[in-house]
Structures are given as structure tokens and as C-alpha cells.
Amino acid sequence: MVRVMSIFHFASQSIQQLEIEELSAACLINQDFIALAKNFDHTIEIRKLSTEVSDTTEGSDDSNSTTIKSFSSVDDVQQLFYSNFGNFLISVEGRISNYEKAEIRYVRIYVNWDSLTLSAAQSQAPLRARIAGKITPMKKSLEMIELPLNYNPSIVTFCQSTGNILVGQKNVLQLFYFKYCTNETTKLQYIDFFEAPFKIELSFEPTKVLLTENVVCCCNKQYLHVFKIVNRNESSNSTISESNFCTSTEIPQTKETQNINLEYNVDFKEICKRKELNGNPFKVDIKSNQEDILGFDESEMKPLIVNELNVNIKQQLNLLESSMLCAQNLIQLKLQSMKINGILRENVDIFKSIYLKPLYVRPKVSERISEFSLHSKFYEHFYGCAILITTQQDAFLYQINTISQQEDLSKCFLNVYPFTSNLIDVYFNSNVLHALCENGIESYTHRISQKLYTDLGGKYNIPEIGAIYKNLSNAISLINLRPFMNVHYMIPSDTNVVLLANDSPNSPNEEGEAINWTIYNLQIPTINTIYQDFKEFADKSLKRYPSFYINLLEEMHLMIKAHIMLGEFQPEENSEVGNEMKLVWNDCEELFIKSSLAVADFFVLNNPCEHKQSLIFYEMANLSIIGIFQRFLDQNGMIFSPLGLIEVLKMSFYNVTLTHDNQKFDEIFSSTISYPINENDVKVIKFGEAIIELFSRFAPKEIAMLTLESCGVFREYMDEKIYEFLINYDDKSNEEMLCIILHLLKKDEVSASNSLLDQIKREDLYQLLVRHWNILFEFSTHGVASSTKKLSKSIISFSDFTELLFLTNSSFERCELFTDVLLYHIYDTKMIKFNGNMKLFMEYLASQLGHDSYLNGQNILKMLLEKYLLRYYDTRTQDEMSLLSTTSTTVSSSVSEEPQKQVQKNERKHSFLSWNNDDDMHIGSHHKHAMRILMRVYLSQLKSMSLRQEKRAGQDTRINKAQLFKVINEMSTSLFINQKSVTKFDKIAQLLIQHSGSNPILFLDERYRYLDWFPPFESILQLLSNTDAYENQYDYTKIDKDLLLTLIKLQAILCSGEVSSDIAKEILSYLESNRELIGHDSIMICLLPLNQAVDLIIKNNPQCILEYARCHFKFDNDWSNLIKILQKQANEFEVCEANMGQILFYQRLLKETLEFLASTKSLDVVLKIFPSDKHLINNEVFETIDSKLNNEFEDYVKICVDRERSDKIKKMVEQTGMQLYDAITK
């Protein structure tokens, strides 16, 4: 789609009339001169262009008044070019060979043409000739340098930034390097050209070739191929195959780079694995069969991106490996075939011409200076190039980023240009595209700057273009259509466009007749003029078509930004050789600011919903929040509804608060505003007062929001004014009550603050803190002296609101609410960084050590870590999970939709709580750190509880069984575990299941039940086993709910297998130095290796050994060793009355172990496990004890045999029963 508007106008037009016989070629020289090649007398004439504005089409005859320099060419000039770099003319000349009667062409360079004087020119100054790279000139004079070619050149092009010349013959291109040389005898500096040690072989014969830096663009009627020549070593990370270079006429074929014959069927899976196909980057892209439905328009068929063209670099064999070159494909295009009357026809249209514009951007794209021979000294600014390829009536604009190794070719296409008539030539600069057609010049807008923003935005912190120019239309605009007739040449430059036309009925090639030529010199308007024309045109449509108005302003703003970013070449003054070029940048910052303000003002006044957009443009214009406020008041007063201004001020103020710069805050709140009282009067007041007055008049509800979302900055400076306004405001919202609470805390009225906070419902308070979580933290800055500037470093800590109302409050509901808010922003929104939050807790606990608030803060930290780890393990995939107690709910207090939307709206605060680079890691990498801290908290609390138990040990506190049940029931309300079958060792678990609560314990189902037989749980189980509920007394000091819960949680995590080795070593080291810790042995058992754990259990808690073995023994040898240990323990006691109980205990323990093995293992395994001894213990010992148990291993072997026999009988009965049932039923 093309919009037609008459906006763009050439700044001026001058006309010259000339009579020239056989004009064969022309080119511009430095915008002010034109070089004309006349074959009639083998002359190249340099003529000054007229700058006088002509209103008539006839113009004035300046042929005799303009200064002319001329010199003779050797042969007939067919093509003529001028290079600013080196200040030389390039010509392709030809003559007819007398011997072969065939045309012979030459490439010749004319240098020092500007040294001619008028008199010398009129007398035909002598022309000195030399072969490039062969002869050294002795003095500065007009010279002709001929390139040494052994073939007829068909194409010549050159690079304006390096002076290198590329000559083509058929499908082979030869490069000649431009060099500055010095005559060692006369010290004369001169230019010369040297043949490059390689040739470029294409897949087709081009009709036109262009060169810029190391990028080559060539095309014929059907193909366009753009590639760049790079060093092989530098391109090792890019997608270049071995077949892209060779050192002879043979292309090497290896197994990895073997070409694929595309004429036959190719395996799809195999080809998908390839990144390259026949030496070219390859990507499988299967088009949808629904393209027609989706709006595919065959009338705008852009060329296809293909991968069927190769480039071979043929190099000399004596080159070093480091200098080996290869070609990297950038883009390959092919004209599509078209259906005409249902018949697919190829070559219906042809590629007619191309234009290549190198793009040098202001921010450097490369920090190192390139020494590559094809790169210029400006290469560090070389971003890429824009390419316009044309057919007879259409043009297609592509933009290629040469600095990226992963350029998406589908995003290189920018626009298609349908012209009104057949095309002759094209040109574009950083602002406008000009196309010379049969009916005249057409000028269009383009989208080069859009892709610049897209490609360079991430590297140079430029916002995404979609976030800035939301209203920018994709349609291009035809902004000027100027008729010209019979134009044969269009010769453009950065400042003017020259047209050569003739309306003679005779052919210009007819000998003996002079042809009347008209030279039109069209001056391209400056960017200021273009903006003014766009702005005036847009202003006329503001009221009726506001969307069209902002579209034009955004397009012009983008055009100005591109004009600033892109550089232009100009001759360098006072250079050593006199022919150097420099890269200059356009200075139009004032215009850019003016354009930015115009766009921003539109959003504020006409589209307040796009307040974010206006703020972006105000920031581009370097306008502060004070300037934005004052600009609106100066231009509009209070005539317009300032809702857009209010939104912009809020956003701007939020952005300022992110800096945490107290000096900047002081400057803002000490600034004054000229605030209008009425239509005639104004008053000068402070900025803060003006904000409150504006908001209280037009948006009173926004005062509380601004106070809460400004990270305490607005409250710090305007607290009294805010309180005076809110305290008299009826029907206060939760946000306004929260502001009042913050004010009361500032005055140390903690009790009143707590009372007001209790009036807010729990769910409302949760949503409130989720939206305004920044009030939980305090931000301050302090200056850091530097040699160049003063830096500010942000200091983050818990706010008074957090410390006084949460961290020092022992209410479980209040603490749980606080942890839920932190967890939501740590895990879900990631606005609070985990490591940073842990650092805050560590600093707070260190400052509160020895105070009551220390224990409460430690409990909150423990609760937060438990919930964090529960969330982490709950979201892991099933094959990674070890947590079995996840059938319950996750963390309570889910967030409603409204606070979620508000949180997403406030994503600008995403990185508030970030202290170090560790915060950038994935959330999964934090769980080990959380686990370590949680283990330390558990051990610290166990130690403090153990010390507390020691102090209470001397008190006589007895409790009966009924009271014990009550204590355990209270403890169980904090637990939630899966409903599993309970064994005789699960009596505590049975009680917990019956009274399960809502908070899960991490890995509770992984906790081994034999731990219930370790202290301190052992005594509880013994009491629960007694049937008398009232007669048996129990020591109450051993029933500490917090101690038991902490120990259970610690044991569950240690049993899970998720504790890393370094954390386990840390815990073992802690236990080594704290042997009096309650539950010491049970914790050690979870960490020790198998053999050491067995020894510890046998030594201190032998009653648990069988349950431990059932859980951990995997090999038969383990059971054999256990039997030997139990035998040894029973036999080592001295036979006496005092040791009878010990001997009997180990005999019974050995019996239970053997019975377990006989009832669970096969006979072969049992025989392998049982020792060769006949007796369990020594007969001497056995005879002294009063035991009814057997002492023979044979008895337990019989148990195993009987069990297997009964299993076989059972299986046989089942099978027989099934057969009998089938027989009866049939």
C-alpha cells in the first residue's frame, strides 16, 4: 500500500543548456562539477554546475560562462565514474581492433585532473600514461593509469570508502587495491593500484556489480547475489563451508562438504540437520498451504530468497594460510515465476538496476581497528548496507546487517515500491528514495532507520522500535511526483540530483550533429526543510485525522534519528596526500528535540492512554519532570483536562525514583513551578505542592498511589501535606489508610499503626502489599568520590514499616502474610532477587542478635525458605522430584487477577533488589543456597532449644498420657503429610495424620520411620505404648513442640537425598562440636556412610537397627555383617545377673532379624546370608539365661522352607481353583 501526498519539494532547480556531440557518459564531481565524456573528439570535459534558480523550462545558456577543464581520453569512453576517495576518474574505454575487427576495452584511471589550469586545458595539456603497479611517476601532472588486464572488461565498479576497483569479465571478478605511494627519489606522493592475489568466480554472469568495503553486490536479469569477502580465520565462527574457497580451479570435495544434487530426491531429515547446503547457509522453511487465505497477493511478488548460488575465491598457491580468503553469503534473490493464463512462465520480468548504500553509524559497531585489506579506516562504524533492486516497474528494498553472524534473511526485506511508469534509475539517501521513471522523478519514504533501531537497539540501549513508534504505519508514502521528459541520466549525490535530458529527434549517437542537452540541477532539501514541510502538512489533518497526524510525525522523527545516526563522507582538509576522506555526522540535535516534543505533546493532549509513549519522547528531548510540567502549563494552562499530564508526571516521577539519587530528589523538590490560579493569574510554588494541588483537583485518588509507588521519595518530602489531605478525606481506601499508617510510623506511633493495619482485611492487605511491595524496603544513597565524577551507590534495607509491623510482631498470621508477599515477588514476578533478600535478612538478624526480635526474624526467614523450597520442588518435573508429599496445596494466599495486572504494570521496578551478579542466575540455582541457610537455621534453633531444655531439666514437670495427646495434637496442626498405611513404628505419624494441618513439611514422606525410635521420640513412643492413660507420668520437658517439629523437618530434608556434600560436611562439623544437641544421633545417622551408621546405632540405639537395615541394606553381605555384629554383641557380655537383660535383648534382636530374613528372602539367599555356625549365641551363654527362644539357625531355615512351600501351595490352589471355576461355568 502506498499513500500519495505532496510533501517533499526540492530546495531549488537550476537549468543549463548544452550542445554536445556524442555524449557517451557523465558523472558528478564533488556535487559542484560534472564530468562529460564526448566521443566525437575523445574529450572528457569538467563543467561547473549552475546554481542559479531558473523558473522557465528553457533556462539560460551557461555554456560560455561556466569554467571548463578538459583533457583527452585515449579511446572512446563508454562508462565514467568519479571517486571522492583519491579524487580520480575511472573510465571504461573501447576501440575497434584493426586486426581482429573486434572491440577491445580498457579500464583507465585519470588522476591529477584538478591540477589543470584554464589555459592548460584550452591548449590540451600533455597526458602521461603508465601501467598500474609498474611505473613510478616523477612529478605531479595529469596522468592516465591503465589497469593491466588480459581480457575485455564488461563491468567496472569501485568503493567510495577505500578506492578499490573491481573489474568483471563474464562471471569472474578481479580486484585492484588502491594504495598511496611515495617516490623514494623525489618524495612525490602519488596513487597507484595493485592487483589482488585472488579472483572471484560467480555462478552467473552479472550485468551490474557494486562494491562497498568487503561487500560485493552483483545481479543479472534473474538473480541478485550479495556476499562479503572475509579472512578464513576470522570467519571460523560463521556459517562458511570449505567449498567457499579454493586455491585452484578445482573445488575440494570432502565428506563433510560434499555437494548435494538437488535435481534428485533428498532425505528431508538429513537436510534438516544441515546448516549449509552446497556451501551456503541453509534453513528449512516450509511455506503454509494457507497463504492464499492469509492474504498473499501475487501482484506484489517479491523475489524469492534462495540458496543456489556459489562464490569461489581462487587464490594464489603461495599465500600464507592466515591470508586465505573465503566468501560469506549475505543474501541471494531470484525473481519468481509468474502464472499468466494459468501457465507458469519464467523471465517475464527482469532485474533492471541496483543501488547499494553503505551504512556508517555513529556508535561504533566494532571496537578494534580492522587491518583487512578490503576494509577502510571507517570500518569500525560500518553497520551494513541497504540494497534496492529494481525490475521494470517495481523496486524492492533490503537492508543487511553485516556485523551479525545470525542475520534473519526474512527480516532483511523492508519495502516494495510500485512505480507509476517504467523505471530508468534509482537513488536514496538516509531520508528519501528517488526514482527516475519515464514520466519524471518520484520520491518515496523508506524504512532504513527502522531496521537500524531494531539491530542496534540491544547493543546501545535503544528501546525497541515497536515500543516507541506504535502508530507508525507500514505503508510507504509517495511524497513527491515531479514530471521530467526525455531524461537519459540521473547522477545523484548527497546534496543534489543532476538530470541530463535531450529532446532532439536525432539519435545522440549520430555523428556530425550537436545535440541539445539540458542539465537539471535539483538541490535536495535539508532535513530541517523536510521536517517543516511534513509538520505543516500534518497540522492540517490534526483535528480531522489525528491518527494520520501522529503517523507523519513519528515517521519524520524516525527519519531525523536516522539522519543523526548515519554518517556521510566529505573531503578531509589539510590531509597529507590531499585526497583523503572523513566521516562526518549530521548535527541536527535541536531539530530532533523539536520533533520529539511535538510527538510527546500530541500524546499528552490527544491520547492520554499512550502516556508511556509521550514520556519516551520527552526523555529523548532531555526534558525533566519539571520541564514537562512547566511546558504543559505554559502552553495550555488548565484549559485542557490534564489527565494525560497526570499520567506522564506519575511515570516520570517513578523513573526518577529508580535512580535513588538524593541530590536529584533535592533539586526536584526545591524547584518552583509557575502554577496558574485562573486565566490571568499565576503563582510560584514548590514542585511538590504543585503536584498535590494538581492531583487533589483532578485526580485525588492518585495521591495515595503516587505516595506508595514512588519508593518513599514523595512521602519523604511531602509527608505532612499528604497526611493533611488524606486525614480529612472521607471514605478512605486501603491505599489511603496505608499512607496514614506510614505517616504514623514516621512519628513513632507504632500502636496506632498496628491498630489501623488490623482494620484492613487479610486478603486486602496481601493484595495491597503485592502491588506496593516497595514500601517493605528502604532505599538510600551515599556519594562515592571519583576522579572524574561523583557516583551514588544505593543502600537497601528493611523499612521501618517492615521491621515494626512484621519482623518484631509475633503474630503467625502477620508473619505468614509477609512471607507470602516476599515469595510471590521472588518466585513469580522476580522483582525481588533471592540473594539480595537473603542478604537483607542476614544483616537484620546480625543487628538484632540478643534481642527478642531476633527469634521472630529467624522464624520468618525459616518460613520463607521452607515455602521457597516447597515451590521449587513442587514445580520440578516428575522424574526429578523426590518430594512425595505434594498432593496437598502449595503456598497459601494466591494472588488475584487485579494485583497481578498491577504488578505487570509496574515491571519497571523489576531489578530493584539486585545486589550482585549471582542474582542473574536461574531460579533453580538458588535452591542450594536456600537449603544451606535453612539447615543453619534449623541447627541454630535446635541448639537454642537444647540449652533451654537444660535450664528446665531441674524443674519437676510431670505430664500424664492425656496431656501428652493434647501436646502432640497441637504439634500436629502444623503438619500435612500423605495418608499412608501406618505400621507399628508409626504411632507418632498416626497421630499427626489424624490431626493434619494445612502447612506442608518438605520431604516429610521421605523421612525414615526408624527415626521415631531415636531420642527424643523414643520416650514418647514408650508412653504411647502403655494402655494406662493416667497412671504413667512423663517428663514434660521432653515435649517441646517447636523442638520436635524442627527436628522432624531437619530429618526429612536429610533423608531426601537433596542435601549436597558440602552442606552435609558443614552439618557434620557442627554436630562434632555440639554433641549435647537434642536429636544429635538421629541427625548423624542420616549423614554417615552405611558401616559407620550401623556402628553408631549398635552403640547407642540398637533397638533401631532392624528398621534401619530394612531401609538401607541392598546387598546380602550387609545382612551377613549385621548378624555377625549382633552375635558379637551378645557373646561379649560376661555371664552374670547384671548382664542378663543385655544378653536377652541382643538375642531377641537377632531373632527378629533372622525371622525377617526368613520371611522375605529366598532360600538360596538365606543360606548365603546365614553364617556357618549352628548356634545364634554361645551355648554357655544361652544356657545361663532364662529364654524360651531357640538357639539354632536351622530353625530359621525351616521357617524359610515352610514359607516357600506354603507359597507354592497357595499358588497351586489359586491356579487349580481357576481351572475348576472355568470347568464349572462351562
PDB file of C-alpha atoms in Angstrom, residues 12 51 141 197 331 340 357 364 372 391 400 417 463 525 541 568 625 636 659 670 706 731 802 807 874-875 977 1077 1113:
ATOM      1  CA  SER A  12      15.913  24.627  -5.864  1.00  0.00           C
ATOM      2  CA  THR A  51      23.305  27.072  -9.036  1.00  0.00           C
ATOM      3  CA  SER A 141      50.848  16.024 -13.613  1.00  0.00           C
ATOM      4  CA  PRO A 197      46.161 -12.094  -5.346  1.00  0.00           C
ATOM      5  CA  ILE A 331      21.545 -12.726   0.656  1.00  0.00           C
ATOM      6  CA  ILE A 340      -0.161 -15.985 -16.989  1.00  0.00           C
ATOM      7  CA  LYS A 357      24.185   2.360   0.084  1.00  0.00           C
ATOM      8  CA  LYS A 364      30.934   2.096  16.748  1.00  0.00           C
ATOM      9  CA  PHE A 372      41.963  -6.329   6.486  1.00  0.00           C
ATOM     10  CA  THR A 391      12.527  -4.522 -12.025  1.00  0.00           C
ATOM     11  CA  ILE A 400      21.640  -6.279   5.541  1.00  0.00           C
ATOM     12  CA  TYR A 417       7.897   0.252  -4.341  1.00  0.00           C
ATOM     13  CA  PRO A 463      14.279   0.944  23.153  1.00  0.00           C
ATOM     14  CA  PRO A 525      16.312  19.987   0.778  1.00  0.00           C
ATOM     15  CA  SER A 541      -5.036  16.994   9.446  1.00  0.00           C
ATOM     16  CA  GLU A 568      28.431  10.995   5.305  1.00  0.00           C
ATOM     17  CA  ILE A 625       9.790  16.170  35.076  1.00  0.00           C
ATOM     18  CA  ASN A 636      -2.216  25.063  27.820  1.00  0.00           C
ATOM     19  CA  THR A 659      17.844   6.347  40.439  1.00  0.00           C
ATOM     20  CA  SER A 670      13.380  22.606  45.615  1.00  0.00           C
ATOM     21  CA  LEU A 706       1.839   8.196  43.876  1.00  0.00           C
ATOM     22  CA  ASP A 731     -14.366   7.031  52.743  1.00  0.00           C
ATOM     23  CA  THR A 802       8.586  -3.959  57.789  1.00  0.00           C
ATOM     24  CA  LEU A 807       9.653  -8.561  61.880  1.00  0.00           C
ATOM     25  CA  ASP A 874       6.798 -28.736  43.550  1.00  0.00           C
ATOM     26  CA  THR A 875       7.464 -27.286  40.103  1.00  0.00           C
ATOM     27  CA  ILE A 977       1.530 -35.462  55.102  1.00  0.00           C
ATOM     28  CA  LEU A1077      22.376 -31.247  70.785  1.00  0.00           C
ATOM     29  CA  PHE A1113      20.610 -52.624  53.149  1.00  0.00           C
TER      30      PHE A1113
END
